[in-house]
PDB file of C-alpha atoms in Angstrom:
ATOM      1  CA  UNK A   1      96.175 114.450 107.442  1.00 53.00           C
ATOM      2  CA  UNK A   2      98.618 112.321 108.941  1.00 75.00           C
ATOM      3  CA  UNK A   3      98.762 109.630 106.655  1.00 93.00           C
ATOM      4  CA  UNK A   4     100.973 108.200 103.602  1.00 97.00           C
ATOM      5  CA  UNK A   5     101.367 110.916 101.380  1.00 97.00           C
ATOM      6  CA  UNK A   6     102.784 110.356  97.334  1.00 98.00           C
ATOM      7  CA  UNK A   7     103.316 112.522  95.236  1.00 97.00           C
ATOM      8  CA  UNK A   8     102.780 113.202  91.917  1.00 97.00           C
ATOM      9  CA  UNK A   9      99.647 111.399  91.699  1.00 96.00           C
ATOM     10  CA  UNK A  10      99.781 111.473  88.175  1.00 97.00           C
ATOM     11  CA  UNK A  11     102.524 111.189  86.115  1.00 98.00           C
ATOM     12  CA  UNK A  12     102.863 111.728  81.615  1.00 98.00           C
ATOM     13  CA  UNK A  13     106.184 110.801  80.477  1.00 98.00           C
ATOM     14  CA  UNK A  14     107.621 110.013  77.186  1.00 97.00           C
ATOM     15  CA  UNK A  15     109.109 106.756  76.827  1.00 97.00           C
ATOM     16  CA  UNK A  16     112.992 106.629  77.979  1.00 97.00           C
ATOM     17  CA  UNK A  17     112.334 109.555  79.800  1.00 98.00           C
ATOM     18  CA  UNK A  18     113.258 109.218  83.668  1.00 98.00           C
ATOM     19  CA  UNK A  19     110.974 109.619  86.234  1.00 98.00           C
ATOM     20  CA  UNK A  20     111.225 109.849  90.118  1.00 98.00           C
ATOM     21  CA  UNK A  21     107.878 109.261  92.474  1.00 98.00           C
ATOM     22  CA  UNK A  22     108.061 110.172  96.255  1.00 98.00           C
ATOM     23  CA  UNK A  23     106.800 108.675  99.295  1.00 98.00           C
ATOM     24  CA  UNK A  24     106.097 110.067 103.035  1.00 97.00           C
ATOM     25  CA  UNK A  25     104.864 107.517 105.222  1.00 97.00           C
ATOM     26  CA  UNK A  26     103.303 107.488 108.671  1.00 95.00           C
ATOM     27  CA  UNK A  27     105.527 109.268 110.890  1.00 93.00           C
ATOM     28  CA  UNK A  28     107.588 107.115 112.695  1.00 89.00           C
ATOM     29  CA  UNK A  29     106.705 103.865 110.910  1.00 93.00           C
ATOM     30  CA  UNK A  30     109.455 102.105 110.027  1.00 92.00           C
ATOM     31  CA  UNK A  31     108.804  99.926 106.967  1.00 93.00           C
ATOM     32  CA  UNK A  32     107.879 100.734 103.541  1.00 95.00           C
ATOM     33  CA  UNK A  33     106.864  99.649 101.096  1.00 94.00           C
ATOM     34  CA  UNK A  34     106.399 100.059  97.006  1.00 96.00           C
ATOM     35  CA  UNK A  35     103.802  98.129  95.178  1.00 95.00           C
ATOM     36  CA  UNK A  36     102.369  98.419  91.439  1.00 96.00           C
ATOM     37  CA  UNK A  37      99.152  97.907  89.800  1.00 96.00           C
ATOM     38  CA  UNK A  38      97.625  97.165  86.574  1.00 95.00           C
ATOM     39  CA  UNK A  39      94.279  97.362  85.861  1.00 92.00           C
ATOM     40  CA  UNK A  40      92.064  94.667  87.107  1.00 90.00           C
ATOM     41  CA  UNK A  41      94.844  93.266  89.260  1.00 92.00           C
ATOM     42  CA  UNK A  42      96.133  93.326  92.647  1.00 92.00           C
ATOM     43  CA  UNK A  43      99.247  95.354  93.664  1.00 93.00           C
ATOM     44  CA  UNK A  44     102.209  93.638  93.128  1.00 92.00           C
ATOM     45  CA  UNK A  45     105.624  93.302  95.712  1.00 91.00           C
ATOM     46  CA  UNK A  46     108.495  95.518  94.275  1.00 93.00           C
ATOM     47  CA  UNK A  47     110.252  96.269  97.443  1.00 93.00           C
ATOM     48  CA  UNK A  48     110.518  97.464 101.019  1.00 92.00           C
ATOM     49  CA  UNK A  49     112.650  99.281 103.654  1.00 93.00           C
ATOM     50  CA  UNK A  50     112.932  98.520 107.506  1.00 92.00           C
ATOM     51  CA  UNK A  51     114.049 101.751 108.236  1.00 92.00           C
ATOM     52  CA  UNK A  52     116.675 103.030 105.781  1.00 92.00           C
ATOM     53  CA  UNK A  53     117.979  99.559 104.478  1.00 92.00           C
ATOM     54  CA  UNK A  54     116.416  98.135 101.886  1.00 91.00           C
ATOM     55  CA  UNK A  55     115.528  94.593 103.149  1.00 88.00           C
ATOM     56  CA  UNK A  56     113.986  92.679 100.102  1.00 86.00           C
ATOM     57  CA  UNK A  57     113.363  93.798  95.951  1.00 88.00           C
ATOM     58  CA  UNK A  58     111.223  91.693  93.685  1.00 88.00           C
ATOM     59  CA  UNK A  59     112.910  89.210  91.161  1.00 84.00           C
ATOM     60  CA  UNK A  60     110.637  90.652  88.827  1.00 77.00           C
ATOM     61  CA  UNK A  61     111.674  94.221  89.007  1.00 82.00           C
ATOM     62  CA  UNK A  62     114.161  95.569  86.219  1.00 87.00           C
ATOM     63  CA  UNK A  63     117.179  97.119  86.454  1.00 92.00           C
ATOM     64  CA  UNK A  64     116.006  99.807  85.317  1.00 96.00           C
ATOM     65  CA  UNK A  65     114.139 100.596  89.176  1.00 96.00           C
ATOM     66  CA  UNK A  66     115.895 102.169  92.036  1.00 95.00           C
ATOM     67  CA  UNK A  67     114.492 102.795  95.406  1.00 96.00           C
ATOM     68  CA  UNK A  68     115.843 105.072  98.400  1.00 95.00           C
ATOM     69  CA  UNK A  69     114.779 105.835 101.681  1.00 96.00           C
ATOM     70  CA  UNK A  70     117.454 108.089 103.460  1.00 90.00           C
ATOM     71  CA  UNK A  71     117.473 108.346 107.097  1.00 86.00           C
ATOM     72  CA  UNK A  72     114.595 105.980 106.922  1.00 85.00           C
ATOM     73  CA  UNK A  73     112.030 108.701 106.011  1.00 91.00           C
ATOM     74  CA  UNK A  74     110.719 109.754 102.840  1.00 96.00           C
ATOM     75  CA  UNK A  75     111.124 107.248 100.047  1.00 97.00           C
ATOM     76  CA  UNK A  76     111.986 107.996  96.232  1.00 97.00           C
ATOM     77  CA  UNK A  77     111.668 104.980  93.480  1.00 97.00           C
ATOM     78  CA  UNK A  78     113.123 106.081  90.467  1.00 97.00           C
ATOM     79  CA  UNK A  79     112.561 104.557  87.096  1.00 97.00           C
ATOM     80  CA  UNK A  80     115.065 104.925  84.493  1.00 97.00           C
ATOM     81  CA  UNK A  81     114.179 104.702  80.862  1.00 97.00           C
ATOM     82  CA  UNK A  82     110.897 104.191  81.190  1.00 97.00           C
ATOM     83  CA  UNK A  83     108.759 101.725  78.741  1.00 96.00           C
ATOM     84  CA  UNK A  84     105.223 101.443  77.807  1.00 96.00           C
ATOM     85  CA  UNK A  85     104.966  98.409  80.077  1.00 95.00           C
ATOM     86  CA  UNK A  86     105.741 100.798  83.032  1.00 96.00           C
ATOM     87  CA  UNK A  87     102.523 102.029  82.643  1.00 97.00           C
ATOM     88  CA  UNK A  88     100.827 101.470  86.085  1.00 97.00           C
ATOM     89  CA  UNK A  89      99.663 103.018  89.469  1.00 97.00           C
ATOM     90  CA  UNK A  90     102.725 103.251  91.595  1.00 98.00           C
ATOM     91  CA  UNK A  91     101.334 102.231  95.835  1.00 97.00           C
ATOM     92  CA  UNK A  92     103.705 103.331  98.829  1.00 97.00           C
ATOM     93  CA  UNK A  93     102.356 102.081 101.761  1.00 95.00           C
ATOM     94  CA  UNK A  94     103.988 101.931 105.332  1.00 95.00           C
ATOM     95  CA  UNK A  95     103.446 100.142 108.733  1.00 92.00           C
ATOM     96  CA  UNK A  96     104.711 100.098 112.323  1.00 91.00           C
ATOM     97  CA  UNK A  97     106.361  96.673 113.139  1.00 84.00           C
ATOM     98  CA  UNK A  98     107.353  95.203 116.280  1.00 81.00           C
ATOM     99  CA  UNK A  99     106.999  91.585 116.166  1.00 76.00           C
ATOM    100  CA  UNK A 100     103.530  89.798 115.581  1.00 75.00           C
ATOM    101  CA  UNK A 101     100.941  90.757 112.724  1.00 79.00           C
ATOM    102  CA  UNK A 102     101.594  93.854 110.197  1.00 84.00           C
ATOM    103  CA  UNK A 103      98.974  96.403 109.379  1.00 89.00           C
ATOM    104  CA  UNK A 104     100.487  98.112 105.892  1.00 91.00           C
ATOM    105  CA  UNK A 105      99.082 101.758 105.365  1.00 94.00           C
ATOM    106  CA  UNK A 106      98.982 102.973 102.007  1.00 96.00           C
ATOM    107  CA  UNK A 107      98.898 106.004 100.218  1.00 97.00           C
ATOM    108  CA  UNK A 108      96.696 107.040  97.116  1.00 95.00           C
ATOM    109  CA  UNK A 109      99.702 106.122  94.473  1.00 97.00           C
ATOM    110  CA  UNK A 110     101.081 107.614  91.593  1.00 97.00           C
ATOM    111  CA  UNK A 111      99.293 106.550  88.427  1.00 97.00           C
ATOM    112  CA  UNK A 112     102.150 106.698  85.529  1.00 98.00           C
ATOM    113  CA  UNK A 113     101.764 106.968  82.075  1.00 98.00           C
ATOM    114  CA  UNK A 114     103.947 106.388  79.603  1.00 98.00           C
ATOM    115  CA  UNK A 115     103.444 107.376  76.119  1.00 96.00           C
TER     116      UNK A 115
ATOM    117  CA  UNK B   1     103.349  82.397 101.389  1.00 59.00           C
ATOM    118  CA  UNK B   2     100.125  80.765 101.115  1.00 67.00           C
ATOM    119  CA  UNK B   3      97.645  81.702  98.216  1.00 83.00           C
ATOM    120  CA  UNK B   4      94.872  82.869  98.047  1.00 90.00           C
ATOM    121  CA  UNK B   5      91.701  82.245  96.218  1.00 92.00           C
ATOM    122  CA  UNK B   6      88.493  84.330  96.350  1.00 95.00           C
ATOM    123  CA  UNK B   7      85.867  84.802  94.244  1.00 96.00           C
ATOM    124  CA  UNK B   8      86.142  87.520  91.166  1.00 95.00           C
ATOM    125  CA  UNK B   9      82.607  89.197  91.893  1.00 96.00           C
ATOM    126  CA  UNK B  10      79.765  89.228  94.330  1.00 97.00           C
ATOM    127  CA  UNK B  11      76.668  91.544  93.593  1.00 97.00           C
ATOM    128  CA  UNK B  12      74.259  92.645  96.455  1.00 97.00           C
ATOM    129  CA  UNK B  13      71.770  94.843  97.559  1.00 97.00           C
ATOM    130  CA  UNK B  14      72.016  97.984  99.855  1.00 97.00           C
ATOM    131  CA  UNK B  15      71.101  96.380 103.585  1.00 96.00           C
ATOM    132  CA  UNK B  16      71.771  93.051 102.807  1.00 97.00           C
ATOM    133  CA  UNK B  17      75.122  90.484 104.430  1.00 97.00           C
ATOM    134  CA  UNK B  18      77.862  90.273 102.056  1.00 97.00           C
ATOM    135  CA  UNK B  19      79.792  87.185 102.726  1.00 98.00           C
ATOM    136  CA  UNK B  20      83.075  86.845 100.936  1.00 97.00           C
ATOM    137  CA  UNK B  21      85.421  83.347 101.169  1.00 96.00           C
ATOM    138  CA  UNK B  22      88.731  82.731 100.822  1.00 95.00           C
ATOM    139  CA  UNK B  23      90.459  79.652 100.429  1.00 95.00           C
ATOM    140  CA  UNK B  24      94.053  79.167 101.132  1.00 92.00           C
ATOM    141  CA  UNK B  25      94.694  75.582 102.139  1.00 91.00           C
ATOM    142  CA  UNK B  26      98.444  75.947 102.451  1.00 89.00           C
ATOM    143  CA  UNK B  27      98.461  78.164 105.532  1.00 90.00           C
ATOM    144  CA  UNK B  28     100.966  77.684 108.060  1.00 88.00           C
ATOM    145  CA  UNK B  29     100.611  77.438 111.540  1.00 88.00           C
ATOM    146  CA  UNK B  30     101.955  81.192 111.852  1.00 85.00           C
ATOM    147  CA  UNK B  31     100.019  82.789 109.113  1.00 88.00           C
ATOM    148  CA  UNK B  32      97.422  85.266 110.111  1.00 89.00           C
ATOM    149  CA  UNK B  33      94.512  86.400 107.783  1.00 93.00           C
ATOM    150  CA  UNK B  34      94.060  89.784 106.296  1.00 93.00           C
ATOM    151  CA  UNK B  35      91.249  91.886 104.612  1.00 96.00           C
ATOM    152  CA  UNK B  36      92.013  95.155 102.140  1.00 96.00           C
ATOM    153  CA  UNK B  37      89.342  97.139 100.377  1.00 97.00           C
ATOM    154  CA  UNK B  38      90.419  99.196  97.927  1.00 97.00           C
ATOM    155  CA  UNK B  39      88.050 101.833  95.847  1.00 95.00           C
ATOM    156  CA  UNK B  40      88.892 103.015  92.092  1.00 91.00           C
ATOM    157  CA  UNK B  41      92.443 105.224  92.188  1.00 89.00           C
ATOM    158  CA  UNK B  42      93.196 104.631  96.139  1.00 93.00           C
ATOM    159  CA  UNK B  43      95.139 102.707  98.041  1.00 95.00           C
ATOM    160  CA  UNK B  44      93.921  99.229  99.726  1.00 96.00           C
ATOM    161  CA  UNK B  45      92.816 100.332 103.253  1.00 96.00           C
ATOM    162  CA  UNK B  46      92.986  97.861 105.764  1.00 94.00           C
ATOM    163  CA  UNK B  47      89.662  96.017 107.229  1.00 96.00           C
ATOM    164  CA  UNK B  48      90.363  93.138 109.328  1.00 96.00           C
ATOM    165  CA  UNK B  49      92.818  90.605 110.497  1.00 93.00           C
ATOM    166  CA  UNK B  50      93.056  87.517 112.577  1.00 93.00           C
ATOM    167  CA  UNK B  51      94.558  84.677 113.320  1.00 92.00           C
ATOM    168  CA  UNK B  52      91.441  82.214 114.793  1.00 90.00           C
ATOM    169  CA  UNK B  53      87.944  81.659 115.593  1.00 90.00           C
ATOM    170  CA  UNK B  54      86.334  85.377 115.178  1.00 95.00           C
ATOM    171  CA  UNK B  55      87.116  88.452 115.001  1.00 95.00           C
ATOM    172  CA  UNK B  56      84.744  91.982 114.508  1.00 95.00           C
ATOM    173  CA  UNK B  57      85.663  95.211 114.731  1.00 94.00           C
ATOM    174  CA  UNK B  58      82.817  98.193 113.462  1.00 93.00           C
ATOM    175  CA  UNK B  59      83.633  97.606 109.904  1.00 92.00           C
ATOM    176  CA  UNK B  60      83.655  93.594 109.407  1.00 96.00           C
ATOM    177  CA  UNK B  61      83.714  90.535 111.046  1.00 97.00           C
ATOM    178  CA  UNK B  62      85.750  87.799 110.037  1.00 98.00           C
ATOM    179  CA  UNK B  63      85.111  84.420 110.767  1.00 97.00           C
ATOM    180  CA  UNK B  64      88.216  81.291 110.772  1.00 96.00           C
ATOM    181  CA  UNK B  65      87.053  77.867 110.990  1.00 95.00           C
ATOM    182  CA  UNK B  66      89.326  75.474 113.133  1.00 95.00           C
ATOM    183  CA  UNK B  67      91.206  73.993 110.257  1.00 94.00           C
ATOM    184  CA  UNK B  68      91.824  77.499 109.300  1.00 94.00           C
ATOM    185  CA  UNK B  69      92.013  76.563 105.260  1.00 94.00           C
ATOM    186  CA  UNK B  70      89.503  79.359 104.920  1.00 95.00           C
ATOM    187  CA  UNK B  71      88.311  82.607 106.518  1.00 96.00           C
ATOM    188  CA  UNK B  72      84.817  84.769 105.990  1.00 97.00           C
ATOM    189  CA  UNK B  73      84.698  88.272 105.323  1.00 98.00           C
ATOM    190  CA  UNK B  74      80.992  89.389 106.651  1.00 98.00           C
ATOM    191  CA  UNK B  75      79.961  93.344 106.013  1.00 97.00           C
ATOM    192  CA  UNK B  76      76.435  93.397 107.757  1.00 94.00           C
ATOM    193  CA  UNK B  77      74.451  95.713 106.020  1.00 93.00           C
ATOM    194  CA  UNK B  78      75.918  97.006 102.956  1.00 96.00           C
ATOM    195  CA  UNK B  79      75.337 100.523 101.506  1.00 96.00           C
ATOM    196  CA  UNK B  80      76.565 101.668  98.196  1.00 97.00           C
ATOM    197  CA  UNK B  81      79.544 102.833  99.259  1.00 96.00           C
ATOM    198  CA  UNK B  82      81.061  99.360 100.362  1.00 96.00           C
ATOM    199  CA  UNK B  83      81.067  98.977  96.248  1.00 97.00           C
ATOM    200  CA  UNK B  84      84.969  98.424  96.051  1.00 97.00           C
ATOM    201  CA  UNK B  85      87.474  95.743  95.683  1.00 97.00           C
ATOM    202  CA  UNK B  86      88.238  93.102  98.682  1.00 98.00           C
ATOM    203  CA  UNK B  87      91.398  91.427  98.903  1.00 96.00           C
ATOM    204  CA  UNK B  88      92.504  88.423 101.463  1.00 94.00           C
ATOM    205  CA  UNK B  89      96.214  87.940 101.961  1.00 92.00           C
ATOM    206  CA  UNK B  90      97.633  85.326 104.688  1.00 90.00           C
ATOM    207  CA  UNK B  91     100.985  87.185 105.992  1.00 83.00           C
ATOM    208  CA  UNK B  92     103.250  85.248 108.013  1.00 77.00           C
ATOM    209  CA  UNK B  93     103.909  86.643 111.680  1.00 69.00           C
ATOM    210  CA  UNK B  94     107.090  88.004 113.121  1.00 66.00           C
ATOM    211  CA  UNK B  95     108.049  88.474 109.368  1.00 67.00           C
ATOM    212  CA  UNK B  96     108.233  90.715 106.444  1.00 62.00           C
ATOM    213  CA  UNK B  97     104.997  91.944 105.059  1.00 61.00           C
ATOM    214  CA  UNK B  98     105.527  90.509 101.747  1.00 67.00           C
ATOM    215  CA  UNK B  99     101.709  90.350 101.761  1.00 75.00           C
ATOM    216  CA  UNK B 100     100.963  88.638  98.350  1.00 78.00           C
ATOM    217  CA  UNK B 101      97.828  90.348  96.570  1.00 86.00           C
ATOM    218  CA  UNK B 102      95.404  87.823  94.786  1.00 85.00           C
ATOM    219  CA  UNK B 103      93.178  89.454  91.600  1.00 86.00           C
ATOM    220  CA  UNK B 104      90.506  90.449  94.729  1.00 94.00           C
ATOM    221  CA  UNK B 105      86.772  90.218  94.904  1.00 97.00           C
ATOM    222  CA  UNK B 106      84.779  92.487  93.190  1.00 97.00           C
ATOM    223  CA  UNK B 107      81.291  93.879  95.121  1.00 98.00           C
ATOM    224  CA  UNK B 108      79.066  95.632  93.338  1.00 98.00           C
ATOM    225  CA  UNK B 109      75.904  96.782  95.732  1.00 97.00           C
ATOM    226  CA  UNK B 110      73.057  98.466  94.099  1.00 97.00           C
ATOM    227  CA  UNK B 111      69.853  99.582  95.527  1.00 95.00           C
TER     228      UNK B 111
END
């Protein structure tokens, strides 16, 4: 299967525990991008990569979050001290843009619990 | 962006036209159209998109009136397994895919 790939998909930490999700997109696509959901709502923006910069984060997003995406690959978003209210499913998705529309690909997610 | 407003649920049968609006009346003149569906604990997968007039591919059609201040999701014939979440987001072209996720529509096809 060739397409986004995350991993863990599921995820029990303790509160102010650290946790670290990872994310292979699409080979050779060279955006990415992280999302979250809650239940009963859409995915929300956090942030996304054109290739290995980091482009654009969410005014929402704490601190506390820290995305990577060396040699504009794999991704890692890290979340330090987590809190009950990080509770969510975690969506990496990916696309292939040149100019023109964007088709975003995304991957199953990483549902995170935080107890 | 432009938002987006859809309708929280839709119920149908198996073989019937599902026929899902969206309204977003501040689109700009570079703003394409976009369809997710997204099924419990995956990702949105991607449907349809257009700018204008219609579009179909084997999935969906999707239909754009002139003024463009609303577009049509159609799925012809719907079997159980269309039961899911559908989303419309209006993403602006030659830019950043900050596409903008609404609450989505909810269809719920029985037999």
């Amino acid at each position: 299967d060739t397409g986004v790939s995350q991993n863990p998909r599921h995820k029990i930490t303790k509160r102010g525990q650290n946790v670290t999700f990872r994310c292979d997109p699409i080979s050779e696509h060279n955006r990415l991008y992280w999302y979250r959901q809650t239940l009963g709502q859409g995915p929300e923006f956090l942030t996304y990569f054109q290739n290995e910069a980091q482009l654009e984060k969410s005014r929402l997003l704490s601190d506390r979050f820290s995305a990577e995406r060396p040699k504009g690959s794999f991704s890692t978003l890290e979340i330090q001290r987590t809190e009950q209210g990080d509770s969510a499913m975690y969506l990496c998705a990916s696309s292939l843009f040149a100019g023109g529309d964007e088709k975003l690909f995304f991957g199953s997610g990483t549902q995170l619990s935080v107890l | 962006l432009a938002k987006t407003t859809q309708p929280i649920s839709m119920d149908s049968y198996e073989g019937q036209e599902v026929n899902i609006t969206c309204s977003h009346n501040n689109i700009a003149t570079n703003d394409y159209i976009t369809w997710y569906q997204q099924f419990p604990s995956q990702g949105p997968r991607f449907i349809i998109q257009g700018y204008k007039t219609k579009v179909t591919n084997e999935v969906a059609s999707l239909f754009i009136p002139a003024d463009r201040k609303s577009s049509t999701l159609s799925l012809p014939r719907v079997s159980l397994s269309d039961t899911a979440v559908y989303y419309c987001l209006v993403g602006e072209t030659d830019s950043w895919g900050k596409l903008q996720f609404g609450a989505g529509t909810q269809v719920v096809v029985t037999p």
